[in-house]
Amino acid sequence: MNVDMDTDDWLACPTPLEMYQHQCSILVEELAETERMLSRARANIAGLVQMNDLLATGKAEAESALKEARAEFETLKSSCTEPGILSMKLVAEQRDHLLRENQRLLGELGKLTEPQL
């Protein structure tokens, strides 16, 4: 059976031009949707860039604070070396001695000022 019929003139069958026009309209809609998606992606990227800038600024501030804290720690560490500890011990011993001497003198003063029986 050899069927060589041209189906372009059948009822409700689109012509090649109509099919091309329909395909073009589908492509135009897809292109418009792609442009909307691209616009949203650009807005998201701009937001991410802004967030990155804020994070970089915060990181720089944190690193600066850490550097200052380390410098202060090193200063305190160097002041608490052996000579520093010895001088603190010496001051503590002098304080204890003065406290004992003060208590002794207060005791003597109390004995002198008590009424004599």
PDB file of C-alpha atoms in Angstrom:
ATOM      1  CA  MET A   1       0.000   0.000   0.000  1.00  0.00           C
ATOM      2  CA  ASN A   2       1.568   3.184  -1.141  1.00  0.00           C
ATOM      3  CA  VAL A   3       0.174   6.283   0.545  1.00  0.00           C
ATOM      4  CA  ASP A   4       1.478   9.553  -0.783  1.00  0.00           C
ATOM      5  CA  MET A   5      -0.945  11.997   0.587  1.00  0.00           C
ATOM      6  CA  ASP A   6      -0.325  15.583   1.477  1.00  0.00           C
ATOM      7  CA  THR A   7      -1.767  16.078   4.969  1.00  0.00           C
ATOM      8  CA  ASP A   8      -1.459  19.848   5.022  1.00  0.00           C
ATOM      9  CA  ASP A   9      -5.003  20.363   3.957  1.00  0.00           C
ATOM     10  CA  TRP A  10      -6.582  18.037   6.523  1.00  0.00           C
ATOM     11  CA  LEU A  11      -8.974  19.557   8.995  1.00  0.00           C
ATOM     12  CA  ALA A  12      -7.348  20.868  12.233  1.00  0.00           C
ATOM     13  CA  CYS A  13      -3.838  20.011  11.141  1.00  0.00           C
ATOM     14  CA  PRO A  14      -1.492  22.977  11.379  1.00  0.00           C
ATOM     15  CA  THR A  15       0.434  24.130   8.410  1.00  0.00           C
ATOM     16  CA  PRO A  16       4.227  24.211   8.594  1.00  0.00           C
ATOM     17  CA  LEU A  17       4.091  27.995   8.990  1.00  0.00           C
ATOM     18  CA  GLU A  18       1.691  27.669  11.937  1.00  0.00           C
ATOM     19  CA  MET A  19       3.947  25.059  13.534  1.00  0.00           C
ATOM     20  CA  TYR A  20       6.958  27.365  13.149  1.00  0.00           C
ATOM     21  CA  GLN A  21       4.999  30.276  14.607  1.00  0.00           C
ATOM     22  CA  HIS A  22       3.907  28.138  17.557  1.00  0.00           C
ATOM     23  CA  GLN A  23       7.469  26.953  18.135  1.00  0.00           C
ATOM     24  CA  CYS A  24       8.642  30.593  18.017  1.00  0.00           C
ATOM     25  CA  SER A  25       6.035  31.637  20.589  1.00  0.00           C
ATOM     26  CA  ILE A  26       7.172  28.790  22.890  1.00  0.00           C
ATOM     27  CA  LEU A  27      10.793  29.926  22.502  1.00  0.00           C
ATOM     28  CA  VAL A  28       9.827  33.553  23.213  1.00  0.00           C
ATOM     29  CA  GLU A  29       8.031  32.485  26.430  1.00  0.00           C
ATOM     30  CA  GLU A  30      11.030  30.394  27.491  1.00  0.00           C
ATOM     31  CA  LEU A  31      13.332  33.324  26.780  1.00  0.00           C
ATOM     32  CA  ALA A  32      11.146  35.663  28.860  1.00  0.00           C
ATOM     33  CA  GLU A  33      11.151  33.151  31.753  1.00  0.00           C
ATOM     34  CA  THR A  34      14.933  32.806  31.449  1.00  0.00           C
ATOM     35  CA  GLU A  35      15.286  36.600  31.619  1.00  0.00           C
ATOM     36  CA  ARG A  36      13.126  36.680  34.790  1.00  0.00           C
ATOM     37  CA  MET A  37      15.243  33.929  36.334  1.00  0.00           C
ATOM     38  CA  LEU A  38      18.425  35.782  35.348  1.00  0.00           C
ATOM     39  CA  SER A  39      17.096  38.964  36.952  1.00  0.00           C
ATOM     40  CA  ARG A  40      16.333  37.095  40.201  1.00  0.00           C
ATOM     41  CA  ALA A  41      19.765  35.460  40.103  1.00  0.00           C
ATOM     42  CA  ARG A  42      21.431  38.856  39.668  1.00  0.00           C
ATOM     43  CA  ALA A  43      19.498  40.220  42.664  1.00  0.00           C
ATOM     44  CA  ASN A  44      20.550  37.184  44.720  1.00  0.00           C
ATOM     45  CA  ILE A  45      24.173  37.661  43.682  1.00  0.00           C
ATOM     46  CA  ALA A  46      24.034  41.339  44.644  1.00  0.00           C
ATOM     47  CA  GLY A  47      22.683  40.361  48.077  1.00  0.00           C
ATOM     48  CA  LEU A  48      25.398  37.743  48.492  1.00  0.00           C
ATOM     49  CA  VAL A  49      28.091  40.262  47.535  1.00  0.00           C
ATOM     50  CA  GLN A  50      26.739  42.695  50.137  1.00  0.00           C
ATOM     51  CA  MET A  51      26.662  39.942  52.788  1.00  0.00           C
ATOM     52  CA  ASN A  52      30.229  38.986  51.867  1.00  0.00           C
ATOM     53  CA  ASP A  53      31.357  42.602  52.298  1.00  0.00           C
ATOM     54  CA  LEU A  54      29.734  42.751  55.746  1.00  0.00           C
ATOM     55  CA  LEU A  55      31.345  39.471  56.741  1.00  0.00           C
ATOM     56  CA  ALA A  56      34.755  40.619  55.497  1.00  0.00           C
ATOM     57  CA  THR A  57      34.417  43.824  57.529  1.00  0.00           C
ATOM     58  CA  GLY A  58      33.395  41.848  60.619  1.00  0.00           C
ATOM     59  CA  LYS A  59      36.286  39.447  60.099  1.00  0.00           C
ATOM     60  CA  ALA A  60      38.757  42.330  59.835  1.00  0.00           C
ATOM     61  CA  GLU A  61      37.403  43.850  63.062  1.00  0.00           C
ATOM     62  CA  ALA A  62      37.599  40.495  64.845  1.00  0.00           C
ATOM     63  CA  GLU A  63      41.169  39.959  63.666  1.00  0.00           C
ATOM     64  CA  SER A  64      42.105  43.452  64.855  1.00  0.00           C
ATOM     65  CA  ALA A  65      40.551  42.796  68.273  1.00  0.00           C
ATOM     66  CA  LEU A  66      42.351  39.444  68.452  1.00  0.00           C
ATOM     67  CA  LYS A  67      45.660  41.111  67.614  1.00  0.00           C
ATOM     68  CA  GLU A  68      45.117  43.689  70.373  1.00  0.00           C
ATOM     69  CA  ALA A  69      44.136  40.978  72.866  1.00  0.00           C
ATOM     70  CA  ARG A  70      47.222  38.947  72.003  1.00  0.00           C
ATOM     71  CA  ALA A  71      49.436  42.003  72.468  1.00  0.00           C
ATOM     72  CA  GLU A  72      47.826  42.707  75.858  1.00  0.00           C
ATOM     73  CA  PHE A  73      48.233  39.046  76.805  1.00  0.00           C
ATOM     74  CA  GLU A  74      51.911  39.131  75.894  1.00  0.00           C
ATOM     75  CA  THR A  75      52.356  42.299  77.971  1.00  0.00           C
ATOM     76  CA  LEU A  76      50.682  40.683  80.974  1.00  0.00           C
ATOM     77  CA  LYS A  77      52.628  37.486  80.460  1.00  0.00           C
ATOM     78  CA  SER A  78      55.920  39.350  80.374  1.00  0.00           C
ATOM     79  CA  SER A  79      55.001  41.294  83.531  1.00  0.00           C
ATOM     80  CA  CYS A  80      54.288  38.020  85.335  1.00  0.00           C
ATOM     81  CA  THR A  81      57.741  36.594  84.717  1.00  0.00           C
ATOM     82  CA  GLU A  82      59.916  35.478  87.608  1.00  0.00           C
ATOM     83  CA  PRO A  83      61.177  38.955  88.616  1.00  0.00           C
ATOM     84  CA  GLY A  84      57.613  40.236  88.556  1.00  0.00           C
ATOM     85  CA  ILE A  85      56.432  37.361  90.720  1.00  0.00           C
ATOM     86  CA  LEU A  86      59.283  37.891  93.150  1.00  0.00           C
ATOM     87  CA  SER A  87      58.430  41.570  93.528  1.00  0.00           C
ATOM     88  CA  MET A  88      54.773  40.653  94.167  1.00  0.00           C
ATOM     89  CA  LYS A  89      55.901  38.144  96.806  1.00  0.00           C
ATOM     90  CA  LEU A  90      58.064  40.820  98.407  1.00  0.00           C
ATOM     91  CA  VAL A  91      55.129  43.248  98.535  1.00  0.00           C
ATOM     92  CA  ALA A  92      52.911  40.507 100.009  1.00  0.00           C
ATOM     93  CA  GLU A  93      55.519  39.732 102.680  1.00  0.00           C
ATOM     94  CA  GLN A  94      55.818  43.437 103.565  1.00  0.00           C
ATOM     95  CA  ARG A  95      52.038  43.689 103.800  1.00  0.00           C
ATOM     96  CA  ASP A  96      51.879  40.645 106.086  1.00  0.00           C
ATOM     97  CA  HIS A  97      54.694  42.014 108.260  1.00  0.00           C
ATOM     98  CA  LEU A  98      52.953  45.404 108.561  1.00  0.00           C
ATOM     99  CA  LEU A  99      49.684  43.675 109.407  1.00  0.00           C
ATOM    100  CA  ARG A 100      51.323  41.646 112.190  1.00  0.00           C
ATOM    101  CA  GLU A 101      53.150  44.727 113.488  1.00  0.00           C
ATOM    102  CA  ASN A 102      49.902  46.685 113.454  1.00  0.00           C
ATOM    103  CA  GLN A 103      48.135  43.952 115.403  1.00  0.00           C
ATOM    104  CA  ARG A 104      50.983  43.806 117.928  1.00  0.00           C
ATOM    105  CA  LEU A 105      50.896  47.576 118.398  1.00  0.00           C
ATOM    106  CA  LEU A 106      47.127  47.541 118.781  1.00  0.00           C
ATOM    107  CA  GLY A 107      47.510  44.889 121.452  1.00  0.00           C
ATOM    108  CA  GLU A 108      50.086  46.958 123.313  1.00  0.00           C
ATOM    109  CA  LEU A 109      47.929  50.054 123.026  1.00  0.00           C
ATOM    110  CA  GLY A 110      44.984  48.122 124.388  1.00  0.00           C
ATOM    111  CA  LYS A 111      47.014  46.997 127.371  1.00  0.00           C
ATOM    112  CA  LEU A 112      48.160  50.551 128.084  1.00  0.00           C
ATOM    113  CA  THR A 113      44.699  52.066 127.800  1.00  0.00           C
ATOM    114  CA  GLU A 114      42.872  49.432 129.851  1.00  0.00           C
ATOM    115  CA  PRO A 115      41.735  50.631 133.257  1.00  0.00           C
ATOM    116  CA  GLN A 116      44.148  49.581 135.957  1.00  0.00           C
ATOM    117  CA  LEU A 117      42.566  47.480 138.692  1.00  0.00           C
TER     118      LEU A 117
END
